[in-house]
PDB file of C-alpha atoms in Angstrom:
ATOM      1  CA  UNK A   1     141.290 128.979 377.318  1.00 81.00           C
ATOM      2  CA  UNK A   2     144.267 131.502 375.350  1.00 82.00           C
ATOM      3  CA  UNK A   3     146.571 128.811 376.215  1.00 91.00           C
ATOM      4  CA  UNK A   4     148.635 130.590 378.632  1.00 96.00           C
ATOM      5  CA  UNK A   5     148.156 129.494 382.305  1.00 97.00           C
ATOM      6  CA  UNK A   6     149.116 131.601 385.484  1.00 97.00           C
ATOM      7  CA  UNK A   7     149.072 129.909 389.178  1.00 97.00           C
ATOM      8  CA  UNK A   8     147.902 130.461 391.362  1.00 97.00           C
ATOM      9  CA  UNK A   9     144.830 132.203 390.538  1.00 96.00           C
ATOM     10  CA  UNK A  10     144.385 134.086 393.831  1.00 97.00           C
ATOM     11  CA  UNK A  11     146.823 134.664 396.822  1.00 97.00           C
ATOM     12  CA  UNK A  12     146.015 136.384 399.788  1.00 97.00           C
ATOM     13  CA  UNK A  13     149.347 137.403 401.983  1.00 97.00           C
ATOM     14  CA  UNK A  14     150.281 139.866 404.548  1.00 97.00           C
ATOM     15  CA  UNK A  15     152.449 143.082 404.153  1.00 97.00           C
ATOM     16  CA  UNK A  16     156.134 141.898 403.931  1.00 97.00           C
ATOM     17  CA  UNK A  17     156.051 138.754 403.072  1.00 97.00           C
ATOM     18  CA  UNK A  18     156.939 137.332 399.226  1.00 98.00           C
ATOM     19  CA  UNK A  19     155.030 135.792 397.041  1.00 98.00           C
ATOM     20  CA  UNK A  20     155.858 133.660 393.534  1.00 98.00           C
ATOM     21  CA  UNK A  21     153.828 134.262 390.490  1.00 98.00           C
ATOM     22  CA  UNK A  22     154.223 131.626 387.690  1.00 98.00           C
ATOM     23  CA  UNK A  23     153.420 131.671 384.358  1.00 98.00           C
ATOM     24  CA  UNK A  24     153.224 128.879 381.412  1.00 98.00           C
ATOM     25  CA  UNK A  25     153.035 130.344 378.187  1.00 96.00           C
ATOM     26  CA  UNK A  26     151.340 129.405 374.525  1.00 94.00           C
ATOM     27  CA  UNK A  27     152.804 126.536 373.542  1.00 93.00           C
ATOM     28  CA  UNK A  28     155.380 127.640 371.037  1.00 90.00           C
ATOM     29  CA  UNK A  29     156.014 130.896 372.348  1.00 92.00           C
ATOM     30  CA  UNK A  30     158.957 131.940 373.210  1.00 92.00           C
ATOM     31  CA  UNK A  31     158.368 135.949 375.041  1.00 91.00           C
ATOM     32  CA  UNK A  32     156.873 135.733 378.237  1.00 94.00           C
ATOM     33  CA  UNK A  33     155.686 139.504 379.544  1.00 93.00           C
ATOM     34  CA  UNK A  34     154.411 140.927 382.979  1.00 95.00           C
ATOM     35  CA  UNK A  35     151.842 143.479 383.209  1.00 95.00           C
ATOM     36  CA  UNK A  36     150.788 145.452 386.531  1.00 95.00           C
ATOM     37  CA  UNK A  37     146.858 145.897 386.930  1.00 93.00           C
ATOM     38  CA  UNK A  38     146.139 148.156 390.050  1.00 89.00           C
ATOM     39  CA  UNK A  39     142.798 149.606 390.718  1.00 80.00           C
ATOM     40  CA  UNK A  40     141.628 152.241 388.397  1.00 71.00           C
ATOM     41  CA  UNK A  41     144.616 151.575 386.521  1.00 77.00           C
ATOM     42  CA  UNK A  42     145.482 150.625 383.059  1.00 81.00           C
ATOM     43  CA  UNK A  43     147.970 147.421 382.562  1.00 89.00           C
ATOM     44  CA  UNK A  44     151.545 148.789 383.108  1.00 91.00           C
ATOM     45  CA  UNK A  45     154.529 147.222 381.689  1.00 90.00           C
ATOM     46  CA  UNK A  46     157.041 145.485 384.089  1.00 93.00           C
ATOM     47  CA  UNK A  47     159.316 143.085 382.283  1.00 93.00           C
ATOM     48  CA  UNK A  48     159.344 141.297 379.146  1.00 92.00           C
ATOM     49  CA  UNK A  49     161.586 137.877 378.481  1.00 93.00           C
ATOM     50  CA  UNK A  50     162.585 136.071 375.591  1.00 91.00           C
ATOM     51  CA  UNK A  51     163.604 132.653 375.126  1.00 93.00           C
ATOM     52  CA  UNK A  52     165.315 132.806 378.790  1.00 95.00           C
ATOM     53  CA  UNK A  53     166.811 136.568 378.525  1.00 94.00           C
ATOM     54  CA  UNK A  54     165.679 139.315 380.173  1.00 93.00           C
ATOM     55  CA  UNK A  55     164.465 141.760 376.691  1.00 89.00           C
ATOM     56  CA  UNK A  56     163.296 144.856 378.853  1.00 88.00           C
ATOM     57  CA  UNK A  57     161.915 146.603 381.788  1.00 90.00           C
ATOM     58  CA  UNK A  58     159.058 148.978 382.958  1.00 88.00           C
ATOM     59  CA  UNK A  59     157.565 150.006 385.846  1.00 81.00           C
ATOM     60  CA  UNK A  60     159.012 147.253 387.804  1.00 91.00           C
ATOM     61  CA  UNK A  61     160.349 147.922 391.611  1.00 93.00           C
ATOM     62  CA  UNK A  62     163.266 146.785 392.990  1.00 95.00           C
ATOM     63  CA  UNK A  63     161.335 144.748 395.149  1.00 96.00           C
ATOM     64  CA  UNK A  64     160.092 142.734 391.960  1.00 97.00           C
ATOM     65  CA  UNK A  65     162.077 139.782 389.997  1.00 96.00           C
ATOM     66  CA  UNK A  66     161.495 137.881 387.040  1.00 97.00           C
ATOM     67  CA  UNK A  67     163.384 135.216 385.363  1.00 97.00           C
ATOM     68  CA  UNK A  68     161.965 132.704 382.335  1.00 97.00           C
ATOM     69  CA  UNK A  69     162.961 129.100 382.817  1.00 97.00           C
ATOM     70  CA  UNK A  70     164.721 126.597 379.829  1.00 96.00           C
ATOM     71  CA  UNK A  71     161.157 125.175 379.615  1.00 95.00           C
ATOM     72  CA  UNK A  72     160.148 128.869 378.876  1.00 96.00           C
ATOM     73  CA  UNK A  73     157.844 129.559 381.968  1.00 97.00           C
ATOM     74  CA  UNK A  74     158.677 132.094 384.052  1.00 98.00           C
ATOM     75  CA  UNK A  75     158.157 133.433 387.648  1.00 98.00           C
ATOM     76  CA  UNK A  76     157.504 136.944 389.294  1.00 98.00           C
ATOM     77  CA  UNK A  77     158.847 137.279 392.525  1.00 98.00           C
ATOM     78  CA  UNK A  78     157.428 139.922 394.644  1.00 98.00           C
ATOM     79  CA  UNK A  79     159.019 140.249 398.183  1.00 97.00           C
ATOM     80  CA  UNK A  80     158.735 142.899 401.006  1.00 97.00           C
ATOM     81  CA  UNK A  81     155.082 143.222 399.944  1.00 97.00           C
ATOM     82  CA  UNK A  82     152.943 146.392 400.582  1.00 97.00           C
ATOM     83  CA  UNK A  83     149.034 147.079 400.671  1.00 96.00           C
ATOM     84  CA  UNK A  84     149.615 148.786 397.312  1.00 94.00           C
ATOM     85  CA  UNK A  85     151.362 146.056 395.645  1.00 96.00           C
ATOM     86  CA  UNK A  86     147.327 144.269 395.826  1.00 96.00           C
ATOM     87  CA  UNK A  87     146.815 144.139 392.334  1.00 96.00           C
ATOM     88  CA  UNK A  88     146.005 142.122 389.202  1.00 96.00           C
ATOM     89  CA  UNK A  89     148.497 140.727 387.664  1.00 97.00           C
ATOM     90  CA  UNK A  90     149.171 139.075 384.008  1.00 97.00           C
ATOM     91  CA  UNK A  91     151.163 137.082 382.088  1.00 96.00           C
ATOM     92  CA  UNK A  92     151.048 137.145 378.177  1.00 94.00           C
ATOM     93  CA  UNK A  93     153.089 135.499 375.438  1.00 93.00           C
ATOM     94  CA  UNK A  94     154.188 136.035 372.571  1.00 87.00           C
ATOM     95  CA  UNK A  95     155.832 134.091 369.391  1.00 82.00           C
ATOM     96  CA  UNK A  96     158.395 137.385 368.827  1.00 73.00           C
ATOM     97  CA  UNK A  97     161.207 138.360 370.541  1.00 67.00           C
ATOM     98  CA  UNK A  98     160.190 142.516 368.966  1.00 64.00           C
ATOM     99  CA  UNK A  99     156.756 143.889 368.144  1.00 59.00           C
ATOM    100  CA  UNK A 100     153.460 143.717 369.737  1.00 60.00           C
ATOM    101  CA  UNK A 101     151.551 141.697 367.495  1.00 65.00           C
ATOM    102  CA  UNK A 102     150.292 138.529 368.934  1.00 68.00           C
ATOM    103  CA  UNK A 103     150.049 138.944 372.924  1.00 86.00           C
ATOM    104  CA  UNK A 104     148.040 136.203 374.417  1.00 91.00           C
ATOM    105  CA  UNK A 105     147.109 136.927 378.065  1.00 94.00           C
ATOM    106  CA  UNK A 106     146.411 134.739 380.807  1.00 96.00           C
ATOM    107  CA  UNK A 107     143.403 135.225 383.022  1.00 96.00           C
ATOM    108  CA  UNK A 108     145.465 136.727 385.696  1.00 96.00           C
ATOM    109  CA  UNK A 109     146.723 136.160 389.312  1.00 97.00           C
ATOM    110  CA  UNK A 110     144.635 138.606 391.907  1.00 96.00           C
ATOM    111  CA  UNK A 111     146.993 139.816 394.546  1.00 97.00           C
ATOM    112  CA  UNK A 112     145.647 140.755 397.755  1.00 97.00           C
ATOM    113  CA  UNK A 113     147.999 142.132 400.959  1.00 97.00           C
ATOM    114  CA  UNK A 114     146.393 142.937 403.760  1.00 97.00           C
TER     115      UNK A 114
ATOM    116  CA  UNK B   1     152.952 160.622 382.735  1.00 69.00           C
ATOM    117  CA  UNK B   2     150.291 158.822 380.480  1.00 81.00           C
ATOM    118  CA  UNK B   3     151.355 157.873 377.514  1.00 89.00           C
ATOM    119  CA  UNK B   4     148.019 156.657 376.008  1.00 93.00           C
ATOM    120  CA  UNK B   5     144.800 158.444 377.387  1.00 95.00           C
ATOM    121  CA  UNK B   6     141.385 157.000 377.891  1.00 96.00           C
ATOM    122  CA  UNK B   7     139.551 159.665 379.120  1.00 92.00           C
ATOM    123  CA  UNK B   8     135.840 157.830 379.396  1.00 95.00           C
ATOM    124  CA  UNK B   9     135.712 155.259 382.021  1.00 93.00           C
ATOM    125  CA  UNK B  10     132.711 154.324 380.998  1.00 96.00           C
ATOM    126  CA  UNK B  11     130.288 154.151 377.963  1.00 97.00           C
ATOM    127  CA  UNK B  12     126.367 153.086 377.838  1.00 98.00           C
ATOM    128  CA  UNK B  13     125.070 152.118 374.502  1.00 98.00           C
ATOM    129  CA  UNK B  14     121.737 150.848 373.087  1.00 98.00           C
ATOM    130  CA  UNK B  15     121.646 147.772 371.029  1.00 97.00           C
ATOM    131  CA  UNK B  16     121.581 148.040 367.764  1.00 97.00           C
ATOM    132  CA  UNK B  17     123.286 151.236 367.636  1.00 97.00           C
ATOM    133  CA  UNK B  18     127.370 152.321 367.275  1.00 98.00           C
ATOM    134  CA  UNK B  19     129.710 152.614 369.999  1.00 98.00           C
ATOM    135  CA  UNK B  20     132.591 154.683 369.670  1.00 98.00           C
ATOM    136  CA  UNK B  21     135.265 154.387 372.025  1.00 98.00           C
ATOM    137  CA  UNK B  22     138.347 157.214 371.896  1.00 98.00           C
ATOM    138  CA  UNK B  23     141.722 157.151 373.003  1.00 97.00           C
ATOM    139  CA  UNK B  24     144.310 159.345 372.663  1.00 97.00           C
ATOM    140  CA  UNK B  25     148.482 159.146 372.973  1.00 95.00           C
ATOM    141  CA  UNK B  26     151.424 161.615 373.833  1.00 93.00           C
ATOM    142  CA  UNK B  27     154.175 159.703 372.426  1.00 87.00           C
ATOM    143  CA  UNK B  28     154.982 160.589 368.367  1.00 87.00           C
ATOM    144  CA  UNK B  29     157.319 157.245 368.445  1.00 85.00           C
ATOM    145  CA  UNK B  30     154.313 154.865 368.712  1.00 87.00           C
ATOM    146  CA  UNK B  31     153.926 153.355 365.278  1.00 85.00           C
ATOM    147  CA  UNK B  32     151.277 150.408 366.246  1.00 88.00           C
ATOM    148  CA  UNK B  33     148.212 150.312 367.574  1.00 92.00           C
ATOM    149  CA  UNK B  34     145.608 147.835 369.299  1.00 92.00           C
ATOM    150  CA  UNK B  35     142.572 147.939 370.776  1.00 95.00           C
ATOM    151  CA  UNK B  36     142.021 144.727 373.542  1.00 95.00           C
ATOM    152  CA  UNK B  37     138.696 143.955 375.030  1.00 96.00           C
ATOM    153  CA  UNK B  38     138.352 142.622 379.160  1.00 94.00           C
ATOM    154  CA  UNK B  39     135.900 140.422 380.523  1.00 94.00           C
ATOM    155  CA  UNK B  40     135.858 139.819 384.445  1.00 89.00           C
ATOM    156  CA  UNK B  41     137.719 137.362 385.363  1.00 86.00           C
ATOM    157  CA  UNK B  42     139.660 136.889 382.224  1.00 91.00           C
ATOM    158  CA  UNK B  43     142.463 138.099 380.697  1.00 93.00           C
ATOM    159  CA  UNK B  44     142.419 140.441 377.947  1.00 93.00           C
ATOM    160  CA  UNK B  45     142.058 139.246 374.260  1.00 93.00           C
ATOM    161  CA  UNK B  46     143.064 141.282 371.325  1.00 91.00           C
ATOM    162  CA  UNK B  47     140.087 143.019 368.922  1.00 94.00           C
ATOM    163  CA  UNK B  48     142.025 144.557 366.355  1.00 94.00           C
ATOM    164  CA  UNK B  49     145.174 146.333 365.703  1.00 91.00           C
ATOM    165  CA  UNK B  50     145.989 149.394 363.366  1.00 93.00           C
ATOM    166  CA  UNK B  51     149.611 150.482 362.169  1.00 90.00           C
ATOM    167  CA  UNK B  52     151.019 154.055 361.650  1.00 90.00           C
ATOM    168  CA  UNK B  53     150.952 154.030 358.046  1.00 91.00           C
ATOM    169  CA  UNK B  54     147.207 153.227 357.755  1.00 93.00           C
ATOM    170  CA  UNK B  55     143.862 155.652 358.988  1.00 95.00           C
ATOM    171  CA  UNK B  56     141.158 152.952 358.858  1.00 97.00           C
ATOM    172  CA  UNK B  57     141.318 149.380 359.598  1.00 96.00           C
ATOM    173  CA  UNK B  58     138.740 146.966 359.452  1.00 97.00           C
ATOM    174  CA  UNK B  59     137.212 143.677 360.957  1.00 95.00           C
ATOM    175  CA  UNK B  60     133.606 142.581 361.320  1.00 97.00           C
ATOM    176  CA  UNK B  61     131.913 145.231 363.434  1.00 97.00           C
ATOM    177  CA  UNK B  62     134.878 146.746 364.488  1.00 98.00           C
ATOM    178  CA  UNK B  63     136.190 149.321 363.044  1.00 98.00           C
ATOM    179  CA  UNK B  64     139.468 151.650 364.296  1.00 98.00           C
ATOM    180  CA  UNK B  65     140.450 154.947 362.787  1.00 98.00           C
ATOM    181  CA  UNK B  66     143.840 156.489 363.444  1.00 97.00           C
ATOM    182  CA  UNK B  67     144.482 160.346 362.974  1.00 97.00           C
ATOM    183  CA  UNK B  68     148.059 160.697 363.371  1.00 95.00           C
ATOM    184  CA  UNK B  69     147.918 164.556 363.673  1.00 95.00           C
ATOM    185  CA  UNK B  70     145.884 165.011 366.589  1.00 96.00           C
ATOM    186  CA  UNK B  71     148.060 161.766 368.337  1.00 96.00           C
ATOM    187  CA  UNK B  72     144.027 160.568 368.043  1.00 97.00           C
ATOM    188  CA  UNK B  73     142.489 156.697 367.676  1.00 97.00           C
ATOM    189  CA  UNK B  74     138.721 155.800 368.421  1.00 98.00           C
ATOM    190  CA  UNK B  75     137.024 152.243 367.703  1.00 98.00           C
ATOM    191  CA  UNK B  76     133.857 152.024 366.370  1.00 98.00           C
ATOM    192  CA  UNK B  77     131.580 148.857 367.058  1.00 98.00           C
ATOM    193  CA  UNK B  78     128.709 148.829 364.370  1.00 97.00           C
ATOM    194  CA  UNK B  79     125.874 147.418 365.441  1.00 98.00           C
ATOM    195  CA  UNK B  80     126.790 146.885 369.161  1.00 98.00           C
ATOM    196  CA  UNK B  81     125.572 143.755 370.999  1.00 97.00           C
ATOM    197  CA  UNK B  82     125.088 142.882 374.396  1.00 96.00           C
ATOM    198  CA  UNK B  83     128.301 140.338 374.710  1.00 96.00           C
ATOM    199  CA  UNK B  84     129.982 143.278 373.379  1.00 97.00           C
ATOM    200  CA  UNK B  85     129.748 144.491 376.910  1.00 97.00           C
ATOM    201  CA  UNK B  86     133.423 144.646 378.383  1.00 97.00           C
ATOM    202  CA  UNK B  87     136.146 147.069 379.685  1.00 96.00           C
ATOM    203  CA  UNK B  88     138.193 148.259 376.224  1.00 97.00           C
ATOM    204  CA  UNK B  89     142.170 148.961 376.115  1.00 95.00           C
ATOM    205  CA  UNK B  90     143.770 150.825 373.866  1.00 95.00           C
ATOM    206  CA  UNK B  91     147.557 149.989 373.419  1.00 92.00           C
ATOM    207  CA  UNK B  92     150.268 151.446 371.496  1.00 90.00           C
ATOM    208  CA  UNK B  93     153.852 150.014 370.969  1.00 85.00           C
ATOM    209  CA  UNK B  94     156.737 151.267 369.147  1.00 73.00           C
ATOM    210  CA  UNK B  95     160.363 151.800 370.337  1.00 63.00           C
ATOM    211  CA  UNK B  96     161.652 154.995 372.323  1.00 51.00           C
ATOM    212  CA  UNK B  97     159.762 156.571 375.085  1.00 45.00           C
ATOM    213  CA  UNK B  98     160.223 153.749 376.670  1.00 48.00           C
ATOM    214  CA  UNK B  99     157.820 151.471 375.594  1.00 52.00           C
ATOM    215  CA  UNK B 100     161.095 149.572 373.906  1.00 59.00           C
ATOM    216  CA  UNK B 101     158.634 147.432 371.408  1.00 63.00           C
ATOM    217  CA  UNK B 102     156.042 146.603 374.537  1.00 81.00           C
ATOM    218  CA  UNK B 103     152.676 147.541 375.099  1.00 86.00           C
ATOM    219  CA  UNK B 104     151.634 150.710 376.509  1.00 88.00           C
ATOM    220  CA  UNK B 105     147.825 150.387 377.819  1.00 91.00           C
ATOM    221  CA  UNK B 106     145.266 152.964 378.382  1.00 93.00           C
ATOM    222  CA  UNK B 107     143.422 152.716 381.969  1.00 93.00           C
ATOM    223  CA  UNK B 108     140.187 151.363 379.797  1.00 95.00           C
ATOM    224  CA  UNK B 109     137.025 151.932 378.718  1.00 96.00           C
ATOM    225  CA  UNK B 110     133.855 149.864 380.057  1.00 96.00           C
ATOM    226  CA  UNK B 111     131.063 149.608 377.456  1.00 98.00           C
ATOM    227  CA  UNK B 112     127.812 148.579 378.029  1.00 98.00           C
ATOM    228  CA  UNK B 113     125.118 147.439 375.727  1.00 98.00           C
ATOM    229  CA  UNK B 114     121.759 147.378 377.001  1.00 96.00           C
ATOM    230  CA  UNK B 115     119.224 145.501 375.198  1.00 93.00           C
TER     231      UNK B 115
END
């Protein structure tokens, strides 16, 4: 167990509807970060929050929203979904607000639209 | 545009002997870099990391060398064991290009060890 937990663990949802992601982080940490795992991809970068602020954004469509919560979790909202938004997708956290030393991932929420 | 470049999806190793896994990055601007290690089903865990200013760094069995010049980084698992058997990220972070401080993966190696 890394200590960071992501719900639910697999979803299963048709094209356009939306779908909520959640993510507790390490217990301490206060940078929560989404990562993008399609097939025969690598992870791709789509939003990174600290302590309740947004820090930065990737690859993240307009169809996609994020926010981290005062008791630091935070939620990815995916809406209008499309057969290519079926992907893995993770969580990780982080102690700093800069850097990249120190991400603890979560095992991952599989997202499948059919 | 790929920033960081794993061009061998996969890798098949006898125990007992080294794996070397390669990776290789466009961006000059990256100044960090890590190697992660997948199992299925879980979430990836970090192996070892190496920054800019060093070639070599060390832990265990793993070992990653950085060649700045050819934008070039390779991990090298000495001896390899089965439960070393895993998909294998490389990652690079540093600011511009993007990457603003996050982590920029590689589409990943998957190593094999056969006994």
């Amino acid at each position: 167990d890394s200590g960071v937990t992501q719900t639910p663990k697999h979803l299963i949802t048709a094209t356009g509807q939306r779908v909520t992601l959640r993510c507790s982080p390490r217990s301490g940490d206060l940078s929560v970060y989404w990562y993008q795992q399609s097939l025969d991809q690598g992870l791709q970068f789509l939003i990174h929050y600290y302590n309740g602020e947004e820090r930065a954004k990737g690859n993240i469509l307009e169809r996609f929203s994020a926010q981290q919560f005062p008791d630091l979790h935070s939620e990815l909202n995916l809406s209008s979904l499309e057969l290519g938004d079926s992907a893995l997708y993770f969580c990780a956290s982080s102690a700093y607000v800069e850097g990249a030393d120190g991400y603890t991932f979560g095992s991952g929420t599989r997202l499948t639209v059919v | 545009d790929q920033q960081v470049k794993q061009n061998s999806p996969s890798l098949s190793v006898q125990e007992g002997r080294i794996s070397i896994l390669n990776c290789d990055y466009t961006n000059s601007m990256f100044d960090y870099f890590l190697w992660y290690k997948k199992y299925p089903a879980e979430g990836p865990t970090f192996l070892i990391s190496i920054s800019s200013i060093k070639d070599k760094n060390e832990d265990g069995r793993f070992t990653v060398f950085l060649n700045k010049s050819a934008k070039h980084l390779s991990l090298h698992i000495v001896p390899s064991q089965p439960g070393d058997s895993a998909v294998y990220f490389c990652a690079a972070s540093g600011f511009g290009g993007g990457s603003q401080g996050n982590l920029i993966f590689g589409k990943g190696t998957k190593l094999s060890v056969k006994p």
